PDB file of C-alpha atoms and ligand atoms in Angstrom:
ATOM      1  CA  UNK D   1     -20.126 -13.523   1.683  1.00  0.00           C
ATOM      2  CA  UNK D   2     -18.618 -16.715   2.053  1.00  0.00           C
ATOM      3  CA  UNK D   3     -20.400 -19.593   4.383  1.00  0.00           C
ATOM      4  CA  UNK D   4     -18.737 -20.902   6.999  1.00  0.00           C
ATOM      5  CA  UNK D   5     -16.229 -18.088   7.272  1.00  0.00           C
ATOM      6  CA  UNK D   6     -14.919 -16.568  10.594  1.00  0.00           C
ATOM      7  CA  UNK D   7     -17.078 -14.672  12.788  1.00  0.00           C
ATOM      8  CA  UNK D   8     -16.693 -10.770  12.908  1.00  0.00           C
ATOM      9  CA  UNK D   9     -17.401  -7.353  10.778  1.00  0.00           C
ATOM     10  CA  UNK D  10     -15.644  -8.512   7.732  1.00  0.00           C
ATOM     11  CA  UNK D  11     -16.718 -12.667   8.109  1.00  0.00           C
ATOM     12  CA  UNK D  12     -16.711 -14.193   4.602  1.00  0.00           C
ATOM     13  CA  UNK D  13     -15.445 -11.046   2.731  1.00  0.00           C
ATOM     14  CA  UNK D  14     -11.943 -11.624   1.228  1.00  0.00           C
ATOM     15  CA  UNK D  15      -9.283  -8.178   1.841  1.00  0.00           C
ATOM     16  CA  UNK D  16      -6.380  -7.708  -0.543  1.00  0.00           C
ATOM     17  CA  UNK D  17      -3.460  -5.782   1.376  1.00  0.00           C
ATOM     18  CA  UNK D  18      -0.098  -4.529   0.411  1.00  0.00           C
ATOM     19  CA  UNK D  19       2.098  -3.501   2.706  1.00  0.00           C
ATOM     20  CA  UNK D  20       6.311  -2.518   3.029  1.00  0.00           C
ATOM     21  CA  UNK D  21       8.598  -1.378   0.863  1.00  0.00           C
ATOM     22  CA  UNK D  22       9.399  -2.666  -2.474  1.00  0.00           C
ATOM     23  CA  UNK D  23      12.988  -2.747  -3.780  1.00  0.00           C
ATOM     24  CA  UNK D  24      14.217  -2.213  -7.589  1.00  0.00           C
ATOM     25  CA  UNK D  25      17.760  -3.665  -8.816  1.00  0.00           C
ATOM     26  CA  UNK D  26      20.131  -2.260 -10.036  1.00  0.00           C
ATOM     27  CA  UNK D  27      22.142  -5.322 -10.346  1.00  0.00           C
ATOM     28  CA  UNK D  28      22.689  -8.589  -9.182  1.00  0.00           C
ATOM     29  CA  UNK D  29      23.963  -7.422  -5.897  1.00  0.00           C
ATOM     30  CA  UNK D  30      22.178  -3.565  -5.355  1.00  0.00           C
ATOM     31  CA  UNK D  31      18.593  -2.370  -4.928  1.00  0.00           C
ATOM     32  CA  UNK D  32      16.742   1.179  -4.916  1.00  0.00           C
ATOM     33  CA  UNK D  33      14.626   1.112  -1.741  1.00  0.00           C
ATOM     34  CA  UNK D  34      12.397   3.315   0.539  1.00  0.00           C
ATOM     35  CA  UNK D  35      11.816   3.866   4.598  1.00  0.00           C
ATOM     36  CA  UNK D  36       8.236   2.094   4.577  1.00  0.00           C
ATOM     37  CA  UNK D  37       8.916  -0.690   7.221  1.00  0.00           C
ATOM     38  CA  UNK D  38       5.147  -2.351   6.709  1.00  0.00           C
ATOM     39  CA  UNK D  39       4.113  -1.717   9.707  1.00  0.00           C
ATOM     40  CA  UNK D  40       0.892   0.252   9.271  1.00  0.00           C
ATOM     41  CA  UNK D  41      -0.154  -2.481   6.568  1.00  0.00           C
ATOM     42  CA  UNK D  42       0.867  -5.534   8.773  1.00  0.00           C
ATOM     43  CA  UNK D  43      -0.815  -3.994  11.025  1.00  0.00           C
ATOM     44  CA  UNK D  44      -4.171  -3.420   8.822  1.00  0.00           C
ATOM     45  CA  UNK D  45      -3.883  -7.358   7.777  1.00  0.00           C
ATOM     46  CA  UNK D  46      -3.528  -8.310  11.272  1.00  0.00           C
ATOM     47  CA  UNK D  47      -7.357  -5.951  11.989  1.00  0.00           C
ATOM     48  CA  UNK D  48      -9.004  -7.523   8.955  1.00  0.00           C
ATOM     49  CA  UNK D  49      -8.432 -11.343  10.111  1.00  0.00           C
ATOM     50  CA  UNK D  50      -9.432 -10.261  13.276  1.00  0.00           C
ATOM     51  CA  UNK D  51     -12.166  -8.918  11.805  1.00  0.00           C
ATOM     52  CA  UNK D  52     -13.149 -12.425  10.544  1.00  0.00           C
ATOM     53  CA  UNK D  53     -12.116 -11.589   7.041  1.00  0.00           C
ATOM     54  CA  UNK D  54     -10.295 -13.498   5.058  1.00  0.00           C
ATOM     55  CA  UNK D  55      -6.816 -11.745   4.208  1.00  0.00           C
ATOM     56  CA  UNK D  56      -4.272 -12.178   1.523  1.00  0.00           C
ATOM     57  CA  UNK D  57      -0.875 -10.062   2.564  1.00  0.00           C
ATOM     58  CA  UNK D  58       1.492  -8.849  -0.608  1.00  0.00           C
ATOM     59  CA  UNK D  59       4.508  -7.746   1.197  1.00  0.00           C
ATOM     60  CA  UNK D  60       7.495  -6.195   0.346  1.00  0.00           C
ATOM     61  CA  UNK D  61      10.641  -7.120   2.367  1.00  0.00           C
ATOM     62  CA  UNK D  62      10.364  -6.389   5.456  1.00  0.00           C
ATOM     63  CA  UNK D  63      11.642  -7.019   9.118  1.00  0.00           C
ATOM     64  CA  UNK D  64       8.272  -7.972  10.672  1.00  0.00           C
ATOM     65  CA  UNK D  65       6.933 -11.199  11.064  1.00  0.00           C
ATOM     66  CA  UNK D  66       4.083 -12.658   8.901  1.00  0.00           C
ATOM     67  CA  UNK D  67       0.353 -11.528  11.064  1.00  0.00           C
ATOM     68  CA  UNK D  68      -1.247 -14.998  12.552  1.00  0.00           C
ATOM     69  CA  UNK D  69      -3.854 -15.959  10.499  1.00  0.00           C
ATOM     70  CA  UNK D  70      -3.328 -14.019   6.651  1.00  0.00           C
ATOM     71  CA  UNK D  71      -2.068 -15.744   3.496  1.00  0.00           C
ATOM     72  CA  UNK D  72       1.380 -13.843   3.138  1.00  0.00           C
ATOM     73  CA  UNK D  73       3.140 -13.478  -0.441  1.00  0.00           C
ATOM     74  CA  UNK D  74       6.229 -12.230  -0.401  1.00  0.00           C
ATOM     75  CA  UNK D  75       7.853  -9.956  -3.168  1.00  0.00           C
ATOM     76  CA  UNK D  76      10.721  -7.800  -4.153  1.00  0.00           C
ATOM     77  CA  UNK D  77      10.089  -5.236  -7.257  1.00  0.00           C
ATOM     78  CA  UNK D  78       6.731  -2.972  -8.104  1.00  0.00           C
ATOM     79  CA  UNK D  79       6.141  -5.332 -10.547  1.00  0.00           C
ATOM     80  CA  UNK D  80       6.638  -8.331  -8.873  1.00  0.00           C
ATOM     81  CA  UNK D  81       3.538  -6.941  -6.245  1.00  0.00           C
ATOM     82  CA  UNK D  82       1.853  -5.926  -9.190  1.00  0.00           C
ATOM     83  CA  UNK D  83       1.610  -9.188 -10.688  1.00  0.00           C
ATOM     84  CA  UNK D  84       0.625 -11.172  -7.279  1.00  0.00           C
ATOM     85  CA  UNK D  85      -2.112  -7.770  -6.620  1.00  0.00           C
ATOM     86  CA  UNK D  86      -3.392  -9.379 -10.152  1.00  0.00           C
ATOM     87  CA  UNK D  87      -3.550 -13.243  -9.024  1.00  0.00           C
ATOM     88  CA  UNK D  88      -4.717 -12.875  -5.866  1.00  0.00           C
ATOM     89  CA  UNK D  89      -7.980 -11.249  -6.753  1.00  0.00           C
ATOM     90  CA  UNK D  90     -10.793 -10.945  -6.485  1.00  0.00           C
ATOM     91  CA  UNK D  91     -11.493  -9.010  -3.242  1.00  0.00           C
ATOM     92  CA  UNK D  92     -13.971  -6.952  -1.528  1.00  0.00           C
ATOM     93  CA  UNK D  93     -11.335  -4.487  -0.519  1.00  0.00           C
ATOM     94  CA  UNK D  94      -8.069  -3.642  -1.699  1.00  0.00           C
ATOM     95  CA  UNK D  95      -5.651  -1.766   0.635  1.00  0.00           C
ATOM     96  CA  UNK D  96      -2.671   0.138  -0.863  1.00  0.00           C
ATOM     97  CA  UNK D  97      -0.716   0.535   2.001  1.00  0.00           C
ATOM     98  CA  UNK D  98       2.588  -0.381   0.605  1.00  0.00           C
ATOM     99  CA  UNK D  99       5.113   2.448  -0.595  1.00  0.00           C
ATOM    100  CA  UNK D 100       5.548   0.829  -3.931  1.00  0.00           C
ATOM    101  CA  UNK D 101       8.589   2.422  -6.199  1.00  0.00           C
ATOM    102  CA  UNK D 102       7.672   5.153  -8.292  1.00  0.00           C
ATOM    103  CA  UNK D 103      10.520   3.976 -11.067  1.00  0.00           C
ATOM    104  CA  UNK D 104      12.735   1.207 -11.714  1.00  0.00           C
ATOM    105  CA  UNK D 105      16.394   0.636 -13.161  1.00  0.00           C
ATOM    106  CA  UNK D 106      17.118  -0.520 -16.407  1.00  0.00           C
ATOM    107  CA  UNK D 107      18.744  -2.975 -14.187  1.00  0.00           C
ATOM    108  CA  UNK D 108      22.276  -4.551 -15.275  1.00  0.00           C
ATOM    109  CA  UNK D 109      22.471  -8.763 -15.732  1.00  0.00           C
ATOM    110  CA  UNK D 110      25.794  -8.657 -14.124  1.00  0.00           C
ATOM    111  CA  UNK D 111      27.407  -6.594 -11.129  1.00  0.00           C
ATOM    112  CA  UNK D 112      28.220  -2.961 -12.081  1.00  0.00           C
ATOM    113  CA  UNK D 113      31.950  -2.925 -11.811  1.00  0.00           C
ATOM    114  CA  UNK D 114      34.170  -0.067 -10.941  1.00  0.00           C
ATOM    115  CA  UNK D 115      37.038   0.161 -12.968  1.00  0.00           C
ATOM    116  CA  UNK D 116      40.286   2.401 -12.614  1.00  0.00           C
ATOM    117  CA  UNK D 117      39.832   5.932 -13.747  1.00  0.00           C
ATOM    118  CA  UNK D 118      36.205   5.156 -14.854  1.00  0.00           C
ATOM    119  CA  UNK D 119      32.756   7.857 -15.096  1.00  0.00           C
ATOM    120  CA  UNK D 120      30.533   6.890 -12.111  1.00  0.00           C
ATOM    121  CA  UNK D 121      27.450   4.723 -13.779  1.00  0.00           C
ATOM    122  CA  UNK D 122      24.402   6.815 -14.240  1.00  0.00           C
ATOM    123  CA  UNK D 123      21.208   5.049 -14.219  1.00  0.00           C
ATOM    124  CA  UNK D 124      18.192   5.534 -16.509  1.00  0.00           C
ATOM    125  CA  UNK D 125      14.465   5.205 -14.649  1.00  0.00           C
ATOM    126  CA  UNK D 126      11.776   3.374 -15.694  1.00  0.00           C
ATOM    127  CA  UNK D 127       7.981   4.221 -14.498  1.00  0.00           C
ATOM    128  CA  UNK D 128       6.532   1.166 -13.083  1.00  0.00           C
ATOM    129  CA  UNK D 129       2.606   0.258 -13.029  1.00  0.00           C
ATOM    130  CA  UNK D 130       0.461   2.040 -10.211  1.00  0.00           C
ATOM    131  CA  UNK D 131      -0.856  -1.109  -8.624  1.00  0.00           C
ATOM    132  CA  UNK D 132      -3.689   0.761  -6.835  1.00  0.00           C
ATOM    133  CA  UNK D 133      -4.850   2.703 -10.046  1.00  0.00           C
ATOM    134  CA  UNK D 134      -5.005  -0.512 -11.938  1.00  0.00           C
ATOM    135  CA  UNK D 135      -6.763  -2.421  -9.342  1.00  0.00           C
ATOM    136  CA  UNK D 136      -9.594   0.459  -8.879  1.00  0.00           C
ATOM    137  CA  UNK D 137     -10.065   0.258 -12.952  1.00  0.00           C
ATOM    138  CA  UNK D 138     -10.007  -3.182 -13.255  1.00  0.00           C
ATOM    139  CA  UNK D 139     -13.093  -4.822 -14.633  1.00  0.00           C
ATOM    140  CA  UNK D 140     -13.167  -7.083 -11.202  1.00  0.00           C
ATOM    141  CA  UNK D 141     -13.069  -3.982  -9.501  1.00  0.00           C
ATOM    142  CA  UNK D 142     -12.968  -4.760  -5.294  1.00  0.00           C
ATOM    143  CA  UNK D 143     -15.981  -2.732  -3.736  1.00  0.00           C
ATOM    144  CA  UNK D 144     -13.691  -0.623  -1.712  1.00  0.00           C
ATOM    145  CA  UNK D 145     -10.536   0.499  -2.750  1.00  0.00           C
ATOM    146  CA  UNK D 146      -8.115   2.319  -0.230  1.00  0.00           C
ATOM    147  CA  UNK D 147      -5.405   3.909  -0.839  1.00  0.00           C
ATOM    148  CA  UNK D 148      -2.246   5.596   1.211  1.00  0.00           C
ATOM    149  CA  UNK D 149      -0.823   9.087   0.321  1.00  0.00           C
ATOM    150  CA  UNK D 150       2.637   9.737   1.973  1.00  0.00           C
ATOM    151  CA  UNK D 151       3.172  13.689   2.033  1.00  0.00           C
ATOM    152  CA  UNK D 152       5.951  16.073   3.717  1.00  0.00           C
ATOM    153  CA  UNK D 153       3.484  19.139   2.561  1.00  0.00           C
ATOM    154  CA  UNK D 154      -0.204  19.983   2.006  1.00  0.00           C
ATOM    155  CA  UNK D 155      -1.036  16.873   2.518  1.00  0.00           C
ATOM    156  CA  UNK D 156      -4.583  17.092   2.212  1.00  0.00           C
ATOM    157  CA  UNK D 157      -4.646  18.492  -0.713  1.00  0.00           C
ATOM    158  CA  UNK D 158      -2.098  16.347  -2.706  1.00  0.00           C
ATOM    159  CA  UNK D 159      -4.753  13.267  -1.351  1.00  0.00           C
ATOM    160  CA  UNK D 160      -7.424  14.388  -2.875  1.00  0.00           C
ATOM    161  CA  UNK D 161      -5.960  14.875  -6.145  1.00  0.00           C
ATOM    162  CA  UNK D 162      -4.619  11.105  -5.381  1.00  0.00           C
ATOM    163  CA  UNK D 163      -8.014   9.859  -4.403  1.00  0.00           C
ATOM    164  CA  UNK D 164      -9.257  11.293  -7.929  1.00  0.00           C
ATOM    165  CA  UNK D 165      -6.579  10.540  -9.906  1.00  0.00           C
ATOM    166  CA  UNK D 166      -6.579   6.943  -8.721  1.00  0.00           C
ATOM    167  CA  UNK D 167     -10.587   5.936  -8.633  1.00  0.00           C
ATOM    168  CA  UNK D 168     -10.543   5.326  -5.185  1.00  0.00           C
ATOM    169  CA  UNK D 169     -12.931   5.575  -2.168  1.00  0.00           C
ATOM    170  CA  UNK D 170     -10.745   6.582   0.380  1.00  0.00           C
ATOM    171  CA  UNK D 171      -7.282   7.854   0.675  1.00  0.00           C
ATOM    172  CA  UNK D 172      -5.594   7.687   4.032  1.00  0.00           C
ATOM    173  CA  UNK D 173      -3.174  10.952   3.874  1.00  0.00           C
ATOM    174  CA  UNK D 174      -0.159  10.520   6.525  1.00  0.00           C
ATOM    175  CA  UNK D 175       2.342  13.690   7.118  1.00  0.00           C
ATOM    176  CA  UNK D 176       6.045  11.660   6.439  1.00  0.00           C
ATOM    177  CA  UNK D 177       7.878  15.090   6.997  1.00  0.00           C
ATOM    178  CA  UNK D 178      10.805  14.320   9.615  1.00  0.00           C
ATOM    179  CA  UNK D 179       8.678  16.192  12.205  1.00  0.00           C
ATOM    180  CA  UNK D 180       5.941  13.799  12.067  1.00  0.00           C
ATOM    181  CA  UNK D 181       7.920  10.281  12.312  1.00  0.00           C
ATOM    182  CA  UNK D 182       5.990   8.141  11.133  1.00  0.00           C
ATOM    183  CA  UNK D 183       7.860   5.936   8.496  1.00  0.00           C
ATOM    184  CA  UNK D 184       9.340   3.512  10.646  1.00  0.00           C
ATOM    185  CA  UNK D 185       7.767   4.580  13.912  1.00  0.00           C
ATOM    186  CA  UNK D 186       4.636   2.954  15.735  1.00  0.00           C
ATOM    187  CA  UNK D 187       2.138   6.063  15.809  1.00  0.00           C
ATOM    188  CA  UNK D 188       0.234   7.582  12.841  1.00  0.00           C
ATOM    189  CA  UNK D 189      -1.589  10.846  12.501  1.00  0.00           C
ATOM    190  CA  UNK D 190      -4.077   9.953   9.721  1.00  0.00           C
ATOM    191  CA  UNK D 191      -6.765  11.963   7.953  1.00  0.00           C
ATOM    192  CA  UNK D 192      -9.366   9.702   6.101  1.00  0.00           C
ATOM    193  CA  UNK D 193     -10.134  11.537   3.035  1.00  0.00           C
ATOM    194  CA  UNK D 194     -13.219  10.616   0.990  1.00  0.00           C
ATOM    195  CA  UNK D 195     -15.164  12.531  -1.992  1.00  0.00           C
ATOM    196  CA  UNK D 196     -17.496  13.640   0.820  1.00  0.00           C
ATOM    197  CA  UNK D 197     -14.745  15.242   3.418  1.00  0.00           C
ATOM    198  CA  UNK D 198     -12.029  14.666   5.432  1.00  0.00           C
ATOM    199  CA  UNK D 199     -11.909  13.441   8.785  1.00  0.00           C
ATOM    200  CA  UNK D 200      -8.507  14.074  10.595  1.00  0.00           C
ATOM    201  CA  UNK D 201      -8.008  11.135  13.298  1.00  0.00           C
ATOM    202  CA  UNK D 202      -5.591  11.773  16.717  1.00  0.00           C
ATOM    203  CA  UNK D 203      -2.390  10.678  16.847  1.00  0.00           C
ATOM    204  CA  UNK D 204      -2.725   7.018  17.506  1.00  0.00           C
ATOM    205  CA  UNK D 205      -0.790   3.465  17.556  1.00  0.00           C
ATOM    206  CA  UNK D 206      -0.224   2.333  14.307  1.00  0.00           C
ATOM    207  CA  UNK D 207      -2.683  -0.763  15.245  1.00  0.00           C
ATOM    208  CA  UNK D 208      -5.469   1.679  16.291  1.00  0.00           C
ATOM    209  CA  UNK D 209      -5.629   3.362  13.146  1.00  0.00           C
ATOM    210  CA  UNK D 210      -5.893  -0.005  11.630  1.00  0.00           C
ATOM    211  CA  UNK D 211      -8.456  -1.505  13.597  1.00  0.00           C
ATOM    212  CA  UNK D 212     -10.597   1.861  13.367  1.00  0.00           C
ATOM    213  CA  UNK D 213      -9.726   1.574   9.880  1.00  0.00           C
ATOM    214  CA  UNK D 214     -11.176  -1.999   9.081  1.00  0.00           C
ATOM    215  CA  UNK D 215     -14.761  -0.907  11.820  1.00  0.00           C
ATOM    216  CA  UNK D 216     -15.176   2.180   9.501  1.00  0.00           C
ATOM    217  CA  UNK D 217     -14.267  -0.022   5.475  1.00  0.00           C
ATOM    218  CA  UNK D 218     -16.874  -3.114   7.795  1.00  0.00           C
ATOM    219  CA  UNK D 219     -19.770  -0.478   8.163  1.00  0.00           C
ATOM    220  CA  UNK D 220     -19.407   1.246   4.461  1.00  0.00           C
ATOM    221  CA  UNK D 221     -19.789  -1.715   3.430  1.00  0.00           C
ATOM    222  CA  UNK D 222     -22.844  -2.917   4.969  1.00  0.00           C
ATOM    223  CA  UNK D 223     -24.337   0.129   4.599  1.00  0.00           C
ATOM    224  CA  UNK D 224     -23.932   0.032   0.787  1.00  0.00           C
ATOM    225  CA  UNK D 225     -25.446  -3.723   0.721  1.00  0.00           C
ATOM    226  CA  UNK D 226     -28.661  -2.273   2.585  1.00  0.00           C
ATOM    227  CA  UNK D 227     -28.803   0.587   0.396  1.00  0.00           C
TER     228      UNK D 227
HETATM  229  N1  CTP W 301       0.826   3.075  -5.438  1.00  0.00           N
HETATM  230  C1  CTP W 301       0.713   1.929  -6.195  1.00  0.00           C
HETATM  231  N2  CTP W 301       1.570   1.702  -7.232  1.00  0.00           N
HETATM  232  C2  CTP W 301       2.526   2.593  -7.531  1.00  0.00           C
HETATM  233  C3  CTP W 301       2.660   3.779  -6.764  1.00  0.00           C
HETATM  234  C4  CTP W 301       1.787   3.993  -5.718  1.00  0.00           C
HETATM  235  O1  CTP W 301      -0.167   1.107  -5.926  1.00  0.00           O
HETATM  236  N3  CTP W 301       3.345   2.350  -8.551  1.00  0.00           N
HETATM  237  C5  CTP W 301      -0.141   3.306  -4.351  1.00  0.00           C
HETATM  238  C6  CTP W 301       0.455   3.289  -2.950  1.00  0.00           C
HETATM  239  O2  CTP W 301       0.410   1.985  -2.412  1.00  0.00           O
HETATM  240  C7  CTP W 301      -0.489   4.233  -2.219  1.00  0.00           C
HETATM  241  C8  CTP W 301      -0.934   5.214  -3.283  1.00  0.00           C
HETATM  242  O3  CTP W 301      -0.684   4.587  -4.541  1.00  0.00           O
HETATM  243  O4  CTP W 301      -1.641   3.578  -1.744  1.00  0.00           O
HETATM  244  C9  CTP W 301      -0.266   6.533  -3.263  1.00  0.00           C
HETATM  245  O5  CTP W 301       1.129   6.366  -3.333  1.00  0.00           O
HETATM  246  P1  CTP W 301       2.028   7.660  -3.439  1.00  0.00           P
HETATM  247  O6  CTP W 301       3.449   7.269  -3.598  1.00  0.00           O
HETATM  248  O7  CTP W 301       1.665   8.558  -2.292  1.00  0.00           O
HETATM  249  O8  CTP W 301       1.426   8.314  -4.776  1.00  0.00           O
HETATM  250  P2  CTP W 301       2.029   8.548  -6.201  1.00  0.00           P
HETATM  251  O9  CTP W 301       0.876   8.525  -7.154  1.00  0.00           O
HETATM  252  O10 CTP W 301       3.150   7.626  -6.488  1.00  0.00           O
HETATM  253  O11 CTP W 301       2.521  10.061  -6.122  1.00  0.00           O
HETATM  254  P3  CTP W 301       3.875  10.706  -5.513  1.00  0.00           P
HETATM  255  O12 CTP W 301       4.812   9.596  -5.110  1.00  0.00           O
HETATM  256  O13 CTP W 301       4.390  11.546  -6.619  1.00  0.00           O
HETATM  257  O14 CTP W 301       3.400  11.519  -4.324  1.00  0.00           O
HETATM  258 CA1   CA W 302       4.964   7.348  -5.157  1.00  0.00          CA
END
């Protein structure tokens, strides 16, 4: 821990988060994007400073505005959050929440045109790096690393393969399925899943299930320094 840091759970820890949507070119002038609005990660940055931590933001584009109190990088691609994930640590935690783009375009220097009589374009994908993978392999490994796993079916079950898959310590699984609403909407139904269980939380604010979320990441991680 850092002296002379903030008072709180988290004082003098540092907490990596990622939050919103990330968008992929296509050209100049067009961009592949997703639903995430940030608003479950802003709202986890937003817990950890008032945690007392101190909290570096990596957020997509999004409508919100920057939490009091966090330093905020903005970016646009996968790769671009990749790369600031990569300067900005070390951490003690690292918080996935961002819906990062699976794939990217082979994306055109100069606006796709549409000419008379022409084939529609058809556009080749590109994997791009897993950001939280990385992060929970890398040799500065944070001491917790969270991810997000954004389902429309068995939802539990496709988290735990994530949480294994990825090296992480915790996977917070969401239901996205239309029925649900929670890309874009304030409340989350969240089930904290761990290699010893799940534990299925209410239907809460978006800000409760971060502030629970930063109490419960606070106490695993004293815990682990008494041990
Ligand atoms: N994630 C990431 N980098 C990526 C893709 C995902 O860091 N390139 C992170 C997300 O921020 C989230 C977690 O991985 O914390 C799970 O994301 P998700 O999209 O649910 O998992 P995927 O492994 O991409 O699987 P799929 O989209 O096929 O469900
Ligand atoms: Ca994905």
């Amino acid at each position: 821990r850092l002296p002379g840091a903030a008072k709180g759970p988290l004082s003098g820890r540092h907490v990596v988060v990622t939050s919103g949507p990330t968008h992929e070119a296509i050209d100049p002038v067009r961009y592949i994007a997703n639903r995430s609005s940030g608003k479950q990660g802003h709202a986890i940055a937003a817990a950890a400073v008032a945690a007392g931590a101190r909290v570096t933001l990596i957020s997509g584009p999004v409508t919100l505005p920057d939490p009091a109190g966090c330093d905020v990088v903005r970016v646009e691609s996968a790769r671009d959050m990749f790369a600031a994930v990569a300067r900005v640590l070390p951490a003690d935690i690292f918080i996935g929440a961002a819906a990062v783009a699976d794939w990217r375009v082979e994306a055109a220097a100069d606006k796709i045109k549409k000419r008379q009589g022409a084939a529609a374009p058809t556009f080749s994908l590109v994997e791009n790096p897993d950001i939280l993978a990385t992060v929970s392999r890398a040799s500065n490994r944070p001491r917790l690393v969270v991810g997000f796993a954004a389902e429309t079916r068995d939802v539990i079950a496709h988290a735990k393969e994530k949480l294994l898959r990825k090296d992480c310590d915790l996977i917070i699984a969401n239901d996205v399925s239309e029925a649900a609403g929670v890309f874009g909407g304030d409340a989350n139904e969240a089930h904290l899943v761990s290699r010893s269980g799940v534990e299925s939380w209410p239907r809460m604010s978006k800000e409760a299930v971060a502030a629970q979320l930063i109490a419960r990441l606070a106490d695993i991680l004293d815990r682990s320094e008494a041990a």
